Amino acid sequence: MSGLELALLIIVILLIGVPLATVAYLYYFDAKQEQHAILRNFPLLGKVRYILEKIGPEMRQYLFDHDTTGKPFSREDYQNIIIPAKYQNNMLSFGSKRDFDQKGYFIRNAMFPKQARELRVDNNGIIDTKKYTIEEDDLFKRKEHMEEIQSKPWLLADEDAVVIGEHCKHPFKVKGLVGMSAMSYGSLGDRAITTLSTGLGMATGTWMNTGEGGLSPYHLKGDVDIIMQIGPGLFGVRTKEGELDFDELKRKANLKQVKAIELKLAQGAKARGGHLDGSKVTPEIAEIRGVEPWKTVDSPNRFNEFDSLESMFDLIDKIRDISGLPVGMKMVVGHQSEADQLASFMKESGRGPDFITVDGSEGGTGATYQELADSVGLPIKPAVMTLHRALKAHGVRDRVKVIASGKLFTPDRIAVVLAMGADLVNIARAFMFSVGCIMAQRCHTNTCPVGVATTDPKLQKALVIEEKKYRVVNYLLTLRQGLFTTAAAAGLNSPVEFTEEHIAYQDDKGRMLTLDQLYKDVRQTS
């Protein structure tokens, strides 16, 4: 046998023999195992079934889901975030994909909208950023490049700025209506937190919330205003015995970037304490949180420091006195009566939080239980209406600012919630998209394939800070501009002027209702 013939024989063996041997082995192994019934009877077809099941989410996301039907975010939702982030553009052509026969909210336009020059906006500080420009885009080739641009900041005018804690020693003045919701270092990796901090700092006029994992060096990298959240686990401000460390709290509150403090009672996707898998608890995260490395962390369902409105207000007062900063609370609205109790006690006591963050049940999280995410708590729109009207009814609405969060990732969604009574808006997952999230839904496993929701250094290398920070800036600037565009269409000089009269609701019979009419139904069922 010649050398050539021998080589060909080896190739044939490799191409045919090895696959056949592999199939035979799998057949024998699967037929003998006792865990999966389908594999015992049909080893080969069963293996194909499990492979298809494994790649099913990706297949549905990219091939089978309609543009508007994917969950928790549709392809269209995703594009409404990614396109502004990459190209600083939110234009579309031909027509909307919205089903206008379905029930939903609409913004009432004015017969005589405002001209651009009539808007009350601060566009003085030009922002240097970068965006992508597409050179070629066809089936087999895509070419684009980044170019430096200068963008308007689209901030509120000074007279419209939202002031949190007006009577505090150090009030927090906000000129952008949108900020980053609570996302902890640990839930997200250090590169993701750094990118968000840097991008938000470049945009100016906004804030980022630390999440209950505590203030980390990465939150401080971008010189952005910080709302420091304290959860029931007291991470970052706890003693070794697990009690609230007021000295450490004061030290962090004295940092120039920390502008407010928030007590987290609950969040929309989990009306309970937080969870962080042990694989994410690196020594650095453990030190920041005051816990043991590599051990799963579950914070209590509620604070041990208080169990009533009065004792909660006592702690709020103490933290405000020690820090000099506005102090707020994050809650999930569960019932009209609870909103009334809160507002009533604020009136009777003359005390209370400087701001209330309302998280809707549609909000996201790094880890929770299915039953909590799907069924516990009110969605953001009825929640905001319920709280806003309770505060108004008891005459305390002017004492507290309301921040809304829960899938409010486009200007029109934000405008609707502002009209319902919110003063400001928090966004979380949309900012995750802007730094690379692809909705792999592995946040709780520490295996995020794009390096966002993981502390694994090997996976985090996928996230390039110097590129993604510009996407954060562009997304936020486009949102702000869109809010002013929407306000102008409604005949308003500024988005702070949105009120209930600017929103209509179409029910499932095609009837248009005012929010007053709609709220009667909300009140009866809450």
Coordinates of C-alpha atoms in Angstrom, one line a residue:
M1 CA 0.0 0.0 0.0
S2 CA 1.4 3.3 -1.0
G3 CA 1.7 6.3 1.3
L4 CA -1.1 8.1 -0.6
E5 CA -3.4 5.1 -0.2
L6 CA -2.6 4.8 3.5
A7 CA -3.3 8.5 4.0
L8 CA -6.6 8.1 2.2
L9 CA -7.5 5.1 4.4
I10 CA -6.8 7.1 7.6
I11 CA -8.9 10.0 6.4
V12 CA -11.8 7.6 5.6
I13 CA -11.5 6.0 9.0
L14 CA -11.5 9.4 10.7
L15 CA -14.4 10.7 8.6
I16 CA -16.6 7.6 9.0
G17 CA -15.2 5.5 11.8
V18 CA -14.9 8.2 14.5
P19 CA -18.5 9.5 14.0
L20 CA -19.9 6.0 13.9
A21 CA -18.0 5.1 17.1
T22 CA -19.2 8.2 18.8
V23 CA -22.8 7.5 17.8
A24 CA -22.5 3.9 19.0
Y25 CA -21.1 5.0 22.3
L26 CA -23.8 7.6 22.8
Y27 CA -26.4 5.0 21.8
Y28 CA -25.1 2.5 24.4
F29 CA -24.6 5.1 27.2
D30 CA -28.0 6.8 26.7
A31 CA -29.9 3.4 26.4
K32 CA -28.5 2.3 29.8
Q33 CA -28.9 5.5 31.8
E34 CA -32.0 5.7 34.1
Q35 CA -32.6 9.4 34.3
H36 CA -34.2 10.3 31.0
A37 CA -37.0 8.0 29.7
I38 CA -36.9 9.3 26.1
L39 CA -33.2 8.5 25.8
R40 CA -33.6 5.0 27.0
N41 CA -36.1 4.2 24.2
F42 CA -34.8 6.5 21.5
P43 CA -31.2 7.4 22.2
L44 CA -30.4 9.1 18.9
L45 CA -33.7 10.9 18.4
G46 CA -33.8 11.8 22.1
K47 CA -30.4 13.4 21.8
V48 CA -31.6 15.5 18.9
R49 CA -34.6 16.5 21.0
Y50 CA -32.5 17.8 23.9
I51 CA -30.2 19.7 21.5
L52 CA -33.2 21.5 20.0
E53 CA -34.5 22.2 23.4
K54 CA -31.2 23.7 24.5
I55 CA -31.0 26.0 21.5
G56 CA -34.7 26.8 21.5
P57 CA -34.5 30.2 23.2
E58 CA -32.0 31.5 20.7
M59 CA -33.9 30.0 17.8
R60 CA -37.1 31.7 18.9
Q61 CA -35.4 35.0 19.6
Y62 CA -33.7 35.3 16.2
L63 CA -36.0 33.3 13.9
F64 CA -39.5 32.6 15.1
D65 CA -40.7 35.3 17.5
H66 CA -42.5 38.2 15.8
D67 CA -40.9 41.6 16.1
T68 CA -43.4 42.7 18.8
T69 CA -44.1 39.5 20.7
G70 CA -40.8 38.3 22.4
K71 CA -40.6 38.4 26.2
P72 CA -39.5 39.9 28.4
F73 CA -38.4 42.4 25.7
S74 CA -39.4 42.0 22.0
R75 CA -37.0 42.4 19.1
E76 CA -38.6 45.8 18.5
D77 CA -38.1 46.8 22.1
Y78 CA -34.4 45.8 21.8
Q79 CA -33.9 47.7 18.6
N80 CA -35.6 50.8 20.2
I81 CA -32.7 50.8 22.7
I82 CA -29.8 49.5 20.6
I83 CA -30.2 51.7 17.5
P84 CA -30.2 55.0 19.6
A85 CA -27.3 53.7 21.6
K86 CA -25.2 52.9 18.5
Y87 CA -26.3 55.5 16.0
Q88 CA -28.0 58.1 18.2
N89 CA -31.0 57.8 16.0
N90 CA -34.6 56.8 16.7
M91 CA -36.2 57.4 13.4
L92 CA -38.4 54.9 11.6
S93 CA -40.2 54.8 8.2
F94 CA -43.5 53.6 6.7
G95 CA -45.5 53.1 9.8
S96 CA -45.8 51.8 13.4
K97 CA -46.0 48.1 14.2
R98 CA -48.2 48.8 17.1
D99 CA -51.7 47.2 17.0
F100 CA -53.9 50.2 17.3
D101 CA -57.0 48.1 17.8
Q102 CA -55.6 46.8 21.1
K103 CA -56.1 48.6 24.5
G104 CA -53.4 50.9 25.6
Y105 CA -52.3 54.5 26.4
F106 CA -52.0 57.3 24.0
I107 CA -50.5 60.8 24.3
R108 CA -52.9 63.5 23.3
N109 CA -51.4 65.8 20.7
A110 CA -52.1 69.5 20.5
M111 CA -53.6 71.2 17.4
F112 CA -50.8 73.8 17.6
P113 CA -47.6 72.1 18.8
K114 CA -44.6 73.9 20.1
Q115 CA -41.8 74.9 17.8
A116 CA -38.2 73.9 18.7
R117 CA -37.3 77.4 19.6
E118 CA -40.2 77.6 22.1
L119 CA -39.0 74.7 24.2
R120 CA -37.7 75.4 27.6
V121 CA -34.5 73.4 27.4
D122 CA -30.9 73.8 28.5
N123 CA -28.7 72.8 25.5
N124 CA -25.7 74.9 26.5
G125 CA -23.1 72.3 27.4
I126 CA -22.2 70.4 24.3
I127 CA -21.2 66.8 24.9
D128 CA -18.4 65.0 23.0
T129 CA -19.4 61.5 22.1
K130 CA -19.0 58.9 19.3
K131 CA -21.5 57.1 17.2
Y132 CA -21.5 54.5 14.4
T133 CA -22.0 55.3 10.8
I134 CA -23.0 52.5 8.4
E135 CA -20.9 52.4 5.2
E136 CA -22.3 49.2 3.7
D137 CA -25.1 46.9 4.8
D138 CA -26.2 43.9 2.7
L139 CA -26.8 40.2 3.2
F140 CA -23.2 39.2 3.2
K141 CA -21.3 42.3 4.2
R142 CA -21.7 44.9 6.8
K143 CA -19.2 47.7 7.3
E144 CA -19.5 50.6 9.8
H145 CA -17.2 53.0 11.6
M146 CA -17.3 55.2 14.7
E147 CA -17.0 58.9 14.3
E148 CA -16.6 61.7 16.8
I149 CA -19.7 64.0 17.2
Q150 CA -20.9 66.7 19.4
S151 CA -24.4 66.4 20.9
K152 CA -26.8 68.6 22.8
P153 CA -27.4 67.5 26.4
W154 CA -31.2 68.1 26.3
L155 CA -31.4 69.0 30.0
L156 CA -34.2 70.7 31.8
A157 CA -34.0 74.5 32.2
D158 CA -32.9 75.7 35.6
E159 CA -36.4 76.7 36.6
D160 CA -37.7 73.2 35.8
A161 CA -35.0 71.2 37.6
V162 CA -36.3 68.6 40.0
V163 CA -35.1 69.2 43.5
I164 CA -35.1 66.2 45.9
G165 CA -35.0 67.1 49.6
E166 CA -35.5 70.8 49.3
H167 CA -35.2 71.3 53.0
C168 CA -32.2 69.0 53.5
K169 CA -28.8 70.3 54.3
H170 CA -27.6 69.1 50.9
P171 CA -30.6 69.0 48.4
F172 CA -30.2 67.0 45.2
K173 CA -30.9 69.0 42.1
V174 CA -31.6 67.0 38.9
K175 CA -31.7 68.4 35.4
G176 CA -32.3 65.2 33.5
L177 CA -35.5 63.3 34.0
V178 CA -33.9 59.8 33.5
G179 CA -31.3 58.0 35.6
M180 CA -30.0 54.5 36.1
S181 CA -32.0 52.2 38.4
A182 CA -30.5 50.1 41.1
M183 CA -27.9 47.6 39.8
S184 CA -25.4 46.2 42.2
Y185 CA -21.7 45.5 41.8
G186 CA -21.9 41.7 42.0
S187 CA -25.1 41.4 40.1
L188 CA -23.2 43.2 37.3
G189 CA -19.4 42.9 36.8
D190 CA -16.9 45.7 37.4
R191 CA -16.6 46.4 33.7
A192 CA -20.3 46.9 33.3
I193 CA -20.6 49.2 36.4
T194 CA -17.5 51.2 35.2
T195 CA -18.9 51.6 31.7
L196 CA -22.3 52.7 33.0
S197 CA -20.7 55.1 35.5
T198 CA -18.4 56.6 32.8
G199 CA -21.1 57.0 30.2
L200 CA -23.6 58.5 32.6
G201 CA -21.0 60.9 33.9
M202 CA -20.3 62.0 30.3
A203 CA -24.0 62.7 29.7
T204 CA -24.2 64.9 32.8
G205 CA -27.5 65.8 34.6
T206 CA -28.3 62.2 35.6
W207 CA -27.6 59.7 38.4
M208 CA -26.9 56.1 39.0
N209 CA -28.3 54.0 41.9
T210 CA -25.8 51.6 43.5
G211 CA -28.3 48.8 44.2
E212 CA -28.3 47.1 47.5
G213 CA -24.8 45.6 47.0
G214 CA -23.3 48.9 48.3
L215 CA -21.1 51.6 46.9
S216 CA -18.1 50.3 45.0
P217 CA -15.1 52.0 43.5
Y218 CA -16.6 51.3 40.0
H219 CA -19.7 53.3 40.7
L220 CA -17.3 56.3 41.4
K221 CA -15.2 55.9 38.3
G222 CA -17.3 58.1 36.0
D223 CA -17.9 61.1 38.3
V224 CA -21.7 60.7 38.1
D225 CA -24.2 61.6 40.8
I226 CA -24.9 58.6 43.0
I227 CA -28.0 57.5 44.9
M228 CA -26.6 55.1 47.5
Q229 CA -29.1 52.3 48.2
I230 CA -29.3 50.4 51.5
G231 CA -31.1 47.1 51.4
P232 CA -32.2 44.9 54.3
G233 CA -28.8 43.2 54.3
L234 CA -27.2 46.6 55.0
F235 CA -24.4 45.7 52.5
G236 CA -21.6 48.3 52.5
V237 CA -22.8 49.9 55.7
R238 CA -22.9 47.0 58.2
T239 CA -20.8 46.0 61.1
K240 CA -19.3 42.5 61.5
E241 CA -22.3 41.7 63.6
G242 CA -24.6 42.6 60.8
E243 CA -25.9 45.9 62.3
L244 CA -26.2 49.3 60.6
D245 CA -22.8 51.1 60.9
F246 CA -23.7 54.7 61.1
D247 CA -20.0 55.8 61.0
E248 CA -19.4 54.0 57.7
L249 CA -22.7 55.4 56.4
K250 CA -21.6 58.9 57.3
R251 CA -18.2 58.4 55.7
K252 CA -19.7 57.3 52.4
A253 CA -22.4 60.0 52.5
N254 CA -19.6 62.6 52.7
L255 CA -18.2 61.6 49.3
K256 CA -19.0 64.4 46.9
Q257 CA -20.6 62.1 44.3
V258 CA -23.2 60.6 46.8
K259 CA -26.2 62.9 46.5
A260 CA -29.0 60.8 48.2
I261 CA -29.7 57.6 50.1
E262 CA -32.4 55.1 49.4
L263 CA -33.8 52.4 51.7
K264 CA -34.9 49.5 49.6
L265 CA -38.0 47.9 51.0
A266 CA -38.7 45.8 47.8
Q267 CA -38.4 45.8 44.1
G268 CA -40.8 44.8 41.4
A269 CA -39.4 41.5 40.4
K270 CA -39.0 40.3 44.0
A271 CA -41.0 41.8 46.8
R272 CA -38.3 40.5 49.2
G273 CA -34.6 40.7 49.9
G274 CA -31.9 40.2 47.3
H275 CA -30.0 37.1 46.3
L276 CA -26.4 36.7 45.0
D277 CA -25.1 33.4 44.0
G278 CA -21.8 32.4 45.8
S279 CA -20.0 32.1 42.4
K280 CA -20.3 35.8 42.0
V281 CA -19.1 36.7 45.5
T282 CA -15.4 37.4 44.8
P283 CA -13.2 38.5 47.7
E284 CA -13.5 42.2 46.5
I285 CA -17.3 42.0 46.5
A286 CA -17.3 40.2 49.8
E287 CA -15.2 43.0 51.3
I288 CA -17.5 45.7 49.9
R289 CA -20.6 44.0 51.2
G290 CA -19.1 42.9 54.5
V291 CA -19.8 39.2 53.8
E292 CA -17.8 36.0 53.3
P293 CA -16.3 35.3 49.8
W294 CA -17.8 32.6 47.6
K295 CA -20.8 32.1 49.8
T296 CA -24.4 32.7 48.5
V297 CA -25.8 35.9 50.0
D298 CA -29.6 36.2 50.7
S299 CA -30.6 39.4 52.4
P300 CA -33.6 39.4 54.8
N301 CA -37.1 40.0 53.4
R302 CA -37.3 43.3 55.3
F303 CA -35.2 45.5 57.5
N304 CA -34.7 44.3 61.1
E305 CA -34.3 47.9 62.1
F306 CA -38.0 48.8 61.6
D307 CA -41.4 47.1 61.3
S308 CA -43.8 50.0 61.1
L309 CA -44.2 53.4 59.4
E310 CA -43.2 55.2 62.6
S311 CA -40.0 53.2 63.1
M312 CA -39.1 53.5 59.5
F313 CA -39.6 57.3 59.6
D314 CA -37.4 57.3 62.7
L315 CA -34.6 55.6 60.8
I316 CA -35.1 58.0 57.8
D317 CA -34.8 61.0 60.1
K318 CA -31.7 59.6 61.7
I319 CA -29.9 58.9 58.4
R320 CA -30.9 62.4 57.1
D321 CA -29.6 64.1 60.2
I322 CA -26.3 62.1 60.1
S323 CA -25.7 62.5 56.4
G324 CA -27.4 65.8 55.5
L325 CA -28.6 64.2 52.3
P326 CA -32.1 63.5 51.0
V327 CA -33.4 60.0 52.1
G328 CA -35.9 58.0 50.2
M329 CA -37.5 54.6 50.0
K330 CA -38.0 52.1 47.3
M331 CA -41.2 50.2 47.3
V332 CA -43.6 48.0 45.4
V333 CA -47.2 49.2 45.6
G334 CA -49.4 46.3 46.5
H335 CA -52.7 47.9 47.6
Q336 CA -54.5 51.3 47.6
S337 CA -54.9 51.0 51.4
E338 CA -51.1 50.8 51.9
A339 CA -50.6 53.9 49.8
D340 CA -53.3 55.7 51.8
Q341 CA -51.7 54.6 55.1
L342 CA -48.3 55.9 54.0
A343 CA -49.7 59.3 52.9
S344 CA -51.9 59.6 55.9
F345 CA -49.0 59.0 58.3
M346 CA -46.8 61.5 56.4
K347 CA -49.5 64.1 57.0
E348 CA -50.1 63.3 60.6
S349 CA -46.5 63.1 61.6
G350 CA -45.1 65.9 59.4
R351 CA -42.3 63.5 58.5
G352 CA -41.4 61.0 55.8
P353 CA -39.1 60.3 52.9
D354 CA -37.8 62.9 50.5
F355 CA -38.5 60.7 47.6
I356 CA -40.3 57.4 46.9
T357 CA -39.0 55.1 44.2
V358 CA -41.9 53.0 42.8
D359 CA -40.9 49.8 41.1
G360 CA -43.5 48.0 38.9
S361 CA -43.9 44.3 39.0
E362 CA -42.6 44.2 35.4
G363 CA -39.2 45.3 36.6
G364 CA -36.1 43.1 36.2
T365 CA -33.6 41.5 38.6
G366 CA -30.5 39.4 38.7
A367 CA -32.2 36.6 40.5
T368 CA -35.7 35.9 41.9
Y369 CA -38.4 33.3 42.0
Q370 CA -40.9 32.8 39.2
E371 CA -44.0 33.3 41.4
L372 CA -42.7 36.7 42.7
A373 CA -41.7 38.0 39.2
D374 CA -45.0 36.9 37.6
S375 CA -47.6 37.7 40.1
V376 CA -46.6 39.8 43.1
G377 CA -47.1 43.6 43.2
L378 CA -48.8 46.1 40.9
P379 CA -47.4 47.1 37.4
I380 CA -45.8 50.5 37.2
K381 CA -48.7 52.5 35.7
P382 CA -51.5 51.6 38.2
A383 CA -48.8 51.7 41.0
V384 CA -47.8 55.3 40.1
M385 CA -51.4 56.4 39.8
T386 CA -52.3 54.8 43.1
L387 CA -49.4 56.4 45.0
H388 CA -49.6 59.8 43.3
R389 CA -53.3 60.2 44.1
A390 CA -53.0 59.0 47.6
L391 CA -50.3 61.6 48.3
K392 CA -52.4 64.3 46.7
A393 CA -55.5 63.3 48.6
H394 CA -53.7 63.7 51.9
G395 CA -52.0 66.9 50.9
V396 CA -48.4 65.7 51.0
R397 CA -47.6 65.4 47.3
D398 CA -45.5 68.5 47.3
R399 CA -43.2 67.1 50.0
V400 CA -42.0 64.1 48.2
K401 CA -40.6 63.3 44.7
V402 CA -41.8 60.1 43.0
I403 CA -39.3 58.1 40.8
A404 CA -40.9 55.4 38.6
S405 CA -39.2 52.3 37.2
G406 CA -40.4 49.3 35.2
K407 CA -39.7 48.9 31.5
L408 CA -39.8 52.6 30.8
F409 CA -37.2 52.6 28.0
T410 CA -38.7 54.8 25.3
P411 CA -39.7 58.5 25.4
D412 CA -43.4 57.8 25.0
R413 CA -43.4 55.3 27.8
I414 CA -41.7 57.8 30.0
A415 CA -44.0 60.6 29.0
V416 CA -47.1 58.5 30.0
V417 CA -45.7 57.8 33.5
L418 CA -44.7 61.4 34.0
A419 CA -48.3 62.4 33.2
M420 CA -49.5 59.8 35.7
G421 CA -47.6 61.5 38.5
A422 CA -44.0 60.5 38.4
D423 CA -41.3 63.2 38.7
L424 CA -38.4 61.1 37.5
V425 CA -37.7 57.8 35.9
N426 CA -35.3 55.0 36.6
I427 CA -34.0 52.6 33.9
A428 CA -32.0 49.4 34.4
R429 CA -32.2 46.7 31.7
A430 CA -32.2 49.2 28.8
F431 CA -28.8 50.4 30.1
M432 CA -27.7 46.8 30.3
F433 CA -28.6 46.5 26.6
S434 CA -26.6 49.6 25.9
V435 CA -23.4 47.9 27.3
G436 CA -24.0 44.6 25.4
C437 CA -26.7 42.5 27.1
I438 CA -28.4 40.1 24.7
M439 CA -31.1 38.8 27.1
A440 CA -29.3 35.4 27.6
Q441 CA -31.2 35.3 30.9
R442 CA -28.2 33.8 32.8
C443 CA -27.7 36.7 35.2
H444 CA -28.1 34.5 38.2
T445 CA -25.6 31.9 37.0
N446 CA -22.4 34.0 36.6
T447 CA -22.2 32.8 33.0
C448 CA -23.3 35.9 31.1
P449 CA -21.8 35.3 27.6
V450 CA -21.3 39.0 26.9
G451 CA -19.6 39.9 30.2
V452 CA -22.3 42.2 31.6
A453 CA -24.0 40.2 34.5
T454 CA -20.9 38.2 35.6
T455 CA -17.9 38.7 37.8
D456 CA -15.9 36.1 35.8
P457 CA -12.8 37.9 34.4
K458 CA -12.7 35.6 31.3
L459 CA -16.2 36.5 30.3
Q460 CA -15.9 40.2 31.2
K461 CA -13.2 40.6 28.6
A462 CA -15.9 40.7 26.0
L463 CA -17.1 44.1 27.4
V464 CA -14.9 46.9 26.0
I465 CA -15.4 50.0 28.2
E466 CA -14.0 52.5 25.8
E467 CA -16.5 51.4 23.1
K468 CA -19.6 50.8 25.2
K469 CA -19.5 54.0 27.2
Y470 CA -20.5 56.0 24.2
R471 CA -23.6 53.8 23.7
V472 CA -24.7 54.7 27.2
V473 CA -24.3 58.4 26.4
N474 CA -26.1 58.2 23.1
Y475 CA -29.0 56.2 24.4
L476 CA -29.6 58.6 27.3
L477 CA -29.3 61.7 25.1
T478 CA -31.7 60.3 22.5
L479 CA -34.2 59.5 25.3
R480 CA -34.0 63.1 26.5
Q481 CA -34.4 64.6 23.1
G482 CA -37.4 62.3 22.5
L483 CA -39.0 63.5 25.7
F484 CA -38.8 67.1 24.5
T485 CA -40.0 66.1 21.0
T486 CA -43.0 64.3 22.6
A487 CA -43.7 67.3 24.9
A488 CA -43.7 69.7 21.9
A489 CA -46.2 67.5 20.0
A490 CA -48.5 67.7 23.1
G491 CA -48.2 71.5 23.0
L492 CA -45.9 71.7 26.1
N493 CA -42.7 73.7 26.6
S494 CA -41.1 71.0 28.7
P495 CA -41.7 67.3 29.6
V496 CA -42.1 68.4 33.3
E497 CA -45.5 69.8 32.2
F498 CA -47.1 66.4 31.4
T499 CA -50.2 65.9 33.5
E500 CA -53.1 63.4 33.5
E501 CA -55.1 65.4 30.9
H502 CA -52.4 64.7 28.3
I503 CA -53.1 60.9 28.4
A504 CA -56.0 58.9 27.1
Y505 CA -56.6 55.2 27.5
Q506 CA -58.3 53.0 24.8
D507 CA -60.1 50.0 26.3
D508 CA -60.7 46.7 24.7
K509 CA -64.0 48.0 23.2
G510 CA -62.3 50.9 21.5
R511 CA -63.6 53.5 23.9
M512 CA -61.3 56.4 24.9
L513 CA -61.1 57.0 28.7
T514 CA -59.5 59.8 30.7
L515 CA -57.2 58.7 33.5
D516 CA -59.9 59.9 35.9
Q517 CA -62.3 57.4 34.5
L518 CA -59.7 54.7 34.3
Y519 CA -58.5 55.3 37.9
K520 CA -61.9 54.6 39.3
D521 CA -61.5 51.0 38.0
V522 CA -58.0 50.9 39.4
R523 CA -59.1 52.0 42.8
Q524 CA -61.9 49.5 42.9
T525 CA -59.6 46.6 42.1
S526 CA -56.5 47.6 44.1

